mmCIF file of N, CA and C in Angstrom:
data_model
loop_
_atom_site.group_PDB
_atom_site.id
_atom_site.type_symbol
_atom_site.label_atom_id
_atom_site.label_comp_id
_atom_site.label_asym_id
_atom_site.label_seq_id
_atom_site.Cartn_x
_atom_site.Cartn_y
_atom_site.Cartn_z
ATOM 1 N N MET A 13 6.363 65.014 -10.378
ATOM 2 C CA MET A 13 6.291 64.332 -9.099
ATOM 3 C C MET A 13 6.973 62.984 -9.252
ATOM 4 N N ASN A 14 7.891 62.672 -8.363
ATOM 5 C CA ASN A 14 8.711 61.472 -8.462
ATOM 6 C C ASN A 14 7.986 60.223 -7.986
ATOM 7 N N LYS A 15 7.002 60.377 -7.121
ATOM 8 C CA LYS A 15 6.305 59.214 -6.580
ATOM 9 C C LYS A 15 5.296 58.703 -7.602
ATOM 10 N N MET A 16 5.503 57.486 -8.050
ATOM 11 C CA MET A 16 4.543 56.859 -8.941
ATOM 12 C C MET A 16 3.955 55.692 -8.172
ATOM 13 N N TYR A 17 2.773 55.863 -7.648
ATOM 14 C CA TYR A 17 2.184 54.796 -6.865
ATOM 15 C C TYR A 17 0.695 54.740 -7.127
ATOM 16 N N SER A 18 0.145 53.601 -6.844
ATOM 17 C CA SER A 18 -1.296 53.457 -6.929
ATOM 18 C C SER A 18 -1.809 53.026 -5.568
ATOM 19 N N SER A 19 -3.098 53.024 -5.406
ATOM 20 C CA SER A 19 -3.666 52.661 -4.111
ATOM 21 C C SER A 19 -3.426 51.193 -3.790
ATOM 22 N N SER A 20 -3.221 50.357 -4.804
ATOM 23 C CA SER A 20 -2.982 48.936 -4.545
ATOM 24 C C SER A 20 -1.570 48.690 -4.031
ATOM 25 N N ASN A 21 -0.628 49.595 -4.304
ATOM 26 C CA ASN A 21 0.753 49.407 -3.875
ATOM 27 C C ASN A 21 0.990 49.822 -2.432
ATOM 28 N N LEU A 22 0.231 50.758 -1.929
ATOM 29 C CA LEU A 22 0.473 51.279 -0.591
ATOM 30 C C LEU A 22 -0.624 50.833 0.358
ATOM 31 N N GLU A 23 -0.228 50.611 1.605
ATOM 32 C CA GLU A 23 -1.221 50.273 2.607
ATOM 33 C C GLU A 23 -1.969 51.537 3.013
ATOM 34 N N HIS A 24 -3.254 51.407 3.165
ATOM 35 C CA HIS A 24 -4.071 52.546 3.570
ATOM 36 C C HIS A 24 -4.486 52.355 5.022
ATOM 37 N N HIS A 25 -4.345 53.381 5.813
ATOM 38 C CA HIS A 25 -4.737 53.332 7.213
ATOM 39 C C HIS A 25 -5.958 54.217 7.395
ATOM 40 N N ASP A 26 -7.031 53.613 7.883
ATOM 41 C CA ASP A 26 -8.270 54.365 8.080
ATOM 42 C C ASP A 26 -8.206 55.280 9.290
ATOM 43 N N SER A 27 -7.391 54.928 10.248
ATOM 44 C CA SER A 27 -7.378 55.674 11.491
ATOM 45 C C SER A 27 -5.988 56.237 11.761
ATOM 46 N N PHE A 28 -5.944 57.487 12.184
ATOM 47 C CA PHE A 28 -4.667 58.081 12.559
ATOM 48 C C PHE A 28 -4.089 57.381 13.778
ATOM 49 N N ASN A 29 -4.961 56.963 14.691
ATOM 50 C CA ASN A 29 -4.493 56.262 15.892
ATOM 51 C C ASN A 29 -3.825 54.940 15.530
ATOM 52 N N GLU A 30 -4.378 54.229 14.568
ATOM 53 C CA GLU A 30 -3.773 52.969 14.125
ATOM 54 C C GLU A 30 -2.412 53.228 13.485
ATOM 55 N N LEU A 31 -2.316 54.249 12.661
ATOM 56 C CA LEU A 31 -1.045 54.612 12.039
ATOM 57 C C LEU A 31 -0.020 55.006 13.098
ATOM 58 N N LYS A 32 -0.451 55.755 14.095
ATOM 59 C CA LYS A 32 0.425 56.173 15.190
ATOM 60 C C LYS A 32 0.897 54.960 15.996
ATOM 61 N N ARG A 33 0.002 54.004 16.257
ATOM 62 C CA ARG A 33 0.358 52.797 17.006
ATOM 63 C C ARG A 33 1.403 51.979 16.244
ATOM 64 N N LEU A 34 1.217 51.833 14.947
ATOM 65 C CA LEU A 34 2.179 51.077 14.140
ATOM 66 C C LEU A 34 3.532 51.780 14.090
ATOM 67 N N LYS A 35 3.510 53.108 14.098
ATOM 68 C CA LYS A 35 4.762 53.859 14.089
ATOM 69 C C LYS A 35 5.517 53.671 15.403
ATOM 70 N N ILE A 36 4.799 53.679 16.513
ATOM 71 C CA ILE A 36 5.429 53.490 17.822
ATOM 72 C C ILE A 36 6.002 52.086 17.942
ATOM 73 N N LYS A 37 5.305 51.099 17.390
ATOM 74 C CA LYS A 37 5.773 49.718 17.465
ATOM 75 C C LYS A 37 6.858 49.427 16.422
ATOM 76 N N HIS A 38 7.211 50.402 15.622
ATOM 77 C CA HIS A 38 8.221 50.270 14.570
ATOM 78 C C HIS A 38 7.852 49.190 13.561
ATOM 79 N N VAL A 39 6.582 49.132 13.194
ATOM 80 C CA VAL A 39 6.136 48.174 12.194
ATOM 81 C C VAL A 39 6.499 48.730 10.830
ATOM 82 N N ARG A 40 7.269 47.971 10.085
ATOM 83 C CA ARG A 40 7.697 48.410 8.764
ATOM 84 C C ARG A 40 6.728 47.896 7.702
ATOM 85 N N ASN A 41 6.696 48.586 6.596
ATOM 86 C CA ASN A 41 5.902 48.136 5.471
ATOM 87 C C ASN A 41 6.545 46.887 4.881
ATOM 88 N N VAL A 42 5.733 45.937 4.480
ATOM 89 C CA VAL A 42 6.245 44.684 3.929
ATOM 90 C C VAL A 42 6.967 44.934 2.611
ATOM 91 N N LYS A 43 6.464 45.855 1.839
ATOM 92 C CA LYS A 43 7.063 46.154 0.541
ATOM 93 C C LYS A 43 8.205 47.147 0.703
ATOM 94 N N GLY A 44 9.237 46.957 -0.086
ATOM 95 C CA GLY A 44 10.363 47.872 -0.071
ATOM 96 C C GLY A 44 10.100 49.071 -0.960
ATOM 97 N N PRO A 45 11.002 50.047 -0.970
ATOM 98 C CA PRO A 45 10.778 51.242 -1.788
ATOM 99 C C PRO A 45 10.764 50.941 -3.283
ATOM 100 N N THR A 46 11.493 49.910 -3.719
ATOM 101 C CA THR A 46 11.496 49.591 -5.149
ATOM 102 C C THR A 46 10.178 48.983 -5.586
ATOM 103 N N GLU A 47 9.431 48.402 -4.656
ATOM 104 C CA GLU A 47 8.131 47.833 -4.991
ATOM 105 C C GLU A 47 7.015 48.871 -4.918
ATOM 106 N N MET A 48 7.222 49.950 -4.159
ATOM 107 C CA MET A 48 6.187 50.972 -4.009
ATOM 108 C C MET A 48 6.322 52.091 -5.039
ATOM 109 N N TYR A 49 7.541 52.421 -5.437
ATOM 110 C CA TYR A 49 7.774 53.549 -6.333
ATOM 111 C C TYR A 49 8.510 53.075 -7.583
ATOM 112 N N LEU A 50 8.270 53.753 -8.689
ATOM 113 C CA LEU A 50 8.946 53.398 -9.935
ATOM 114 C C LEU A 50 10.354 53.968 -10.005
ATOM 115 N N GLN A 51 10.570 55.114 -9.372
ATOM 116 C CA GLN A 51 11.869 55.769 -9.389
ATOM 117 C C GLN A 51 12.295 56.065 -7.957
ATOM 118 N N PRO A 52 13.623 56.177 -7.714
ATOM 119 C CA PRO A 52 14.074 56.490 -6.355
ATOM 120 C C PRO A 52 13.620 57.879 -5.917
ATOM 121 N N ASN A 53 13.284 58.001 -4.636
ATOM 122 C CA ASN A 53 12.815 59.284 -4.103
ATOM 123 C C ASN A 53 13.955 60.241 -3.816
ATOM 124 N N THR A 54 15.081 59.704 -3.380
ATOM 125 C CA THR A 54 16.217 60.546 -3.025
ATOM 126 C C THR A 54 17.440 60.108 -3.815
ATOM 127 N N THR A 55 18.441 60.950 -3.827
ATOM 128 C CA THR A 55 19.674 60.634 -4.536
ATOM 129 C C THR A 55 20.385 59.450 -3.896
ATOM 130 N N SER A 56 20.308 59.327 -2.584
ATOM 131 C CA SER A 56 20.989 58.223 -1.912
ATOM 132 C C SER A 56 20.357 56.873 -2.241
ATOM 133 N N GLN A 57 19.092 56.848 -2.627
ATOM 134 C CA GLN A 57 18.450 55.589 -3.000
ATOM 135 C C GLN A 57 18.862 55.118 -4.386
ATOM 136 N N GLU A 58 19.405 56.001 -5.203
ATOM 137 C CA GLU A 58 19.774 55.625 -6.566
ATOM 138 C C GLU A 58 20.874 54.577 -6.601
ATOM 139 N N LEU A 59 21.691 54.526 -5.573
ATOM 140 C CA LEU A 59 22.807 53.594 -5.542
ATOM 141 C C LEU A 59 22.341 52.151 -5.609
ATOM 142 N N GLY A 60 21.380 51.763 -4.807
ATOM 143 C CA GLY A 60 20.956 50.379 -4.774
ATOM 144 C C GLY A 60 19.611 50.115 -5.414
ATOM 145 N N TRP A 61 19.109 51.070 -6.179
ATOM 146 C CA TRP A 61 17.758 50.946 -6.712
ATOM 147 C C TRP A 61 17.608 49.759 -7.651
ATOM 148 N N HIS A 62 18.531 49.587 -8.572
ATOM 149 C CA HIS A 62 18.426 48.504 -9.555
ATOM 150 C C HIS A 62 19.382 47.372 -9.226
ATOM 151 N N TYR A 63 19.739 47.211 -7.986
ATOM 152 C CA TYR A 63 20.732 46.221 -7.571
ATOM 153 C C TYR A 63 20.286 44.804 -7.909
ATOM 154 N N LYS A 64 19.040 44.451 -7.637
ATOM 155 C CA LYS A 64 18.561 43.095 -7.883
ATOM 156 C C LYS A 64 18.535 42.765 -9.368
ATOM 157 N N GLU A 65 18.291 43.755 -10.207
ATOM 158 C CA GLU A 65 18.219 43.509 -11.643
ATOM 159 C C GLU A 65 19.598 43.238 -12.235
ATOM 160 N N HIS A 66 20.619 43.935 -11.761
ATOM 161 C CA HIS A 66 21.940 43.828 -12.360
ATOM 162 C C HIS A 66 22.775 42.695 -11.783
ATOM 163 N N PHE A 67 22.569 42.354 -10.536
ATOM 164 C CA PHE A 67 23.399 41.356 -9.882
ATOM 165 C C PHE A 67 22.524 40.217 -9.379
ATOM 166 N N THR A 68 22.524 39.136 -10.107
ATOM 167 C CA THR A 68 21.759 37.973 -9.676
ATOM 168 C C THR A 68 22.717 36.924 -9.145
ATOM 169 N N MET A 69 22.191 35.967 -8.428
ATOM 170 C CA MET A 69 23.019 34.925 -7.829
ATOM 171 C C MET A 69 23.585 33.971 -8.879
ATOM 172 N N SER A 70 23.007 33.942 -10.074
ATOM 173 C CA SER A 70 23.475 33.014 -11.097
ATOM 174 C C SER A 70 24.766 33.487 -11.764
ATOM 175 N N GLN A 71 25.144 34.740 -11.550
ATOM 176 C CA GLN A 71 26.367 35.242 -12.153
ATOM 177 C C GLN A 71 27.584 34.676 -11.449
ATOM 178 N N LYS A 72 28.698 34.616 -12.180
ATOM 179 C CA LYS A 72 29.951 34.159 -11.594
ATOM 180 C C LYS A 72 30.457 35.204 -10.602
ATOM 181 N N PRO A 73 31.193 34.770 -9.580
ATOM 182 C CA PRO A 73 31.738 35.745 -8.634
ATOM 183 C C PRO A 73 32.748 36.678 -9.306
ATOM 184 N N SER A 74 32.897 37.818 -8.726
ATOM 185 C CA SER A 74 33.820 38.811 -9.249
ATOM 186 C C SER A 74 35.255 38.307 -9.176
ATOM 187 N N TRP A 75 36.139 38.880 -9.963
ATOM 188 C CA TRP A 75 37.542 38.477 -9.940
ATOM 189 C C TRP A 75 38.195 38.842 -8.612
ATOM 190 N N THR A 76 37.553 39.734 -7.852
ATOM 191 C CA THR A 76 38.113 40.115 -6.557
ATOM 192 C C THR A 76 37.746 39.130 -5.455
ATOM 193 N N TYR A 77 36.816 38.224 -5.739
ATOM 194 C CA TYR A 77 36.388 37.256 -4.733
ATOM 195 C C TYR A 77 37.473 36.201 -4.540
ATOM 196 N N ILE A 78 37.827 35.944 -3.288
ATOM 197 C CA ILE A 78 38.827 34.934 -2.967
ATOM 198 C C ILE A 78 38.150 33.875 -2.114
ATOM 199 N N GLU A 79 38.157 32.645 -2.599
ATOM 200 C CA GLU A 79 37.563 31.563 -1.834
ATOM 201 C C GLU A 79 38.507 31.197 -0.702
ATOM 202 N N ARG A 80 37.980 31.140 0.492
ATOM 203 C CA ARG A 80 38.822 30.882 1.655
ATOM 204 C C ARG A 80 38.488 29.520 2.248
ATOM 205 N N TRP A 81 39.535 28.834 2.701
ATOM 206 C CA TRP A 81 39.400 27.530 3.332
ATOM 207 C C TRP A 81 40.045 27.612 4.707
ATOM 208 N N PRO A 82 39.302 27.979 5.726
ATOM 209 C CA PRO A 82 39.904 28.144 7.052
ATOM 210 C C PRO A 82 40.337 26.801 7.637
ATOM 211 N N ILE A 83 41.380 26.845 8.440
ATOM 212 C CA ILE A 83 41.865 25.654 9.122
ATOM 213 C C ILE A 83 41.022 25.489 10.382
ATOM 214 N N VAL A 84 40.228 24.443 10.406
ATOM 215 C CA VAL A 84 39.318 24.242 11.525
ATOM 216 C C VAL A 84 40.054 23.628 12.706
ATOM 217 N N GLN A 85 40.950 22.698 12.450
ATOM 218 C CA GLN A 85 41.678 22.018 13.518
ATOM 219 C C GLN A 85 43.171 22.294 13.379
ATOM 220 N N ASN A 86 43.644 23.360 13.958
ATOM 221 C CA ASN A 86 45.080 23.608 13.965
ATOM 222 C C ASN A 86 45.653 23.137 15.299
ATOM 223 N N GLU A 87 46.923 23.357 15.527
ATOM 224 C CA GLU A 87 47.580 22.861 16.734
ATOM 225 C C GLU A 87 46.973 23.445 18.002
ATOM 226 N N MET A 88 46.631 24.714 17.953
ATOM 227 C CA MET A 88 46.105 25.367 19.147
ATOM 228 C C MET A 88 44.725 24.824 19.513
ATOM 229 N N THR A 89 43.847 24.674 18.526
ATOM 230 C CA THR A 89 42.514 24.146 18.831
ATOM 231 C C THR A 89 42.589 22.703 19.302
ATOM 232 N N LYS A 90 43.487 21.917 18.743
ATOM 233 C CA LYS A 90 43.658 20.540 19.214
ATOM 234 C C LYS A 90 44.122 20.530 20.669
ATOM 235 N N PHE A 91 45.056 21.420 21.007
ATOM 236 C CA PHE A 91 45.560 21.503 22.375
ATOM 237 C C PHE A 91 44.453 21.894 23.352
ATOM 238 N N VAL A 92 43.686 22.918 22.998
ATOM 239 C CA VAL A 92 42.620 23.392 23.883
ATOM 240 C C VAL A 92 41.553 22.314 24.050
ATOM 241 N N ASP A 93 41.180 21.642 22.972
ATOM 242 C CA ASP A 93 40.197 20.567 23.074
ATOM 243 C C ASP A 93 40.699 19.444 23.972
ATOM 244 N N HIS A 94 41.960 19.095 23.819
ATOM 245 C CA HIS A 94 42.555 18.042 24.637
ATOM 246 C C HIS A 94 42.561 18.443 26.117
ATOM 247 N N MET A 95 42.932 19.676 26.399
ATOM 248 C CA MET A 95 42.990 20.140 27.784
ATOM 249 C C MET A 95 41.589 20.239 28.404
ATOM 250 N N LYS A 96 40.612 20.622 27.624
ATOM 251 C CA LYS A 96 39.244 20.696 28.136
ATOM 252 C C LYS A 96 38.737 19.314 28.536
ATOM 253 N N ARG A 97 39.080 18.316 27.732
ATOM 254 C CA ARG A 97 38.636 16.959 28.024
ATOM 255 C C ARG A 97 39.353 16.363 29.232
ATOM 256 N N ASN A 98 40.636 16.666 29.403
ATOM 257 C CA ASN A 98 41.445 15.987 30.411
ATOM 258 C C ASN A 98 41.627 16.754 31.714
ATOM 259 N N ASP A 99 41.553 18.064 31.678
ATOM 260 C CA ASP A 99 41.799 18.856 32.884
ATOM 261 C C ASP A 99 40.570 19.715 33.183
ATOM 262 N N ARG A 100 39.898 19.421 34.272
ATOM 263 C CA ARG A 100 38.679 20.146 34.623
ATOM 264 C C ARG A 100 38.970 21.588 35.002
ATOM 265 N N ASP A 101 40.141 21.862 35.518
ATOM 266 C CA ASP A 101 40.492 23.199 35.983
ATOM 267 C C ASP A 101 41.180 24.044 34.916
ATOM 268 N N PHE A 102 41.238 23.542 33.706
ATOM 269 C CA PHE A 102 41.928 24.269 32.630
ATOM 270 C C PHE A 102 41.125 25.513 32.247
ATOM 271 N N ILE A 103 41.809 26.658 32.270
ATOM 272 C CA ILE A 103 41.226 27.925 31.830
ATOM 273 C C ILE A 103 42.180 28.513 30.809
ATOM 274 N N PHE A 104 41.668 28.743 29.628
ATOM 275 C CA PHE A 104 42.528 29.220 28.544
ATOM 276 C C PHE A 104 42.958 30.665 28.757
ATOM 277 N N PHE A 105 42.060 31.501 29.248
ATOM 278 C CA PHE A 105 42.399 32.916 29.420
ATOM 279 C C PHE A 105 42.618 33.230 30.860
#
């Protein structure tokens, strides 16, 4: 059996009506599948199962990462800002 869980890991619902109400309201469990089970339940879960363990924020970015510096004030934005301030009837589109 792939599910390794204890009663402390899963929420217990005493009433079927309460469980049904939470399902209708789309209330999700606070814990994720990695916190409830020791192993992935399906093959599709295996992809991201150990993601947090292998990739932490303290690691350097990948060589494929390109730092981008967008131009905030180019000629067009300066023109539009100027026209907005000076011409009340200015419509860009």
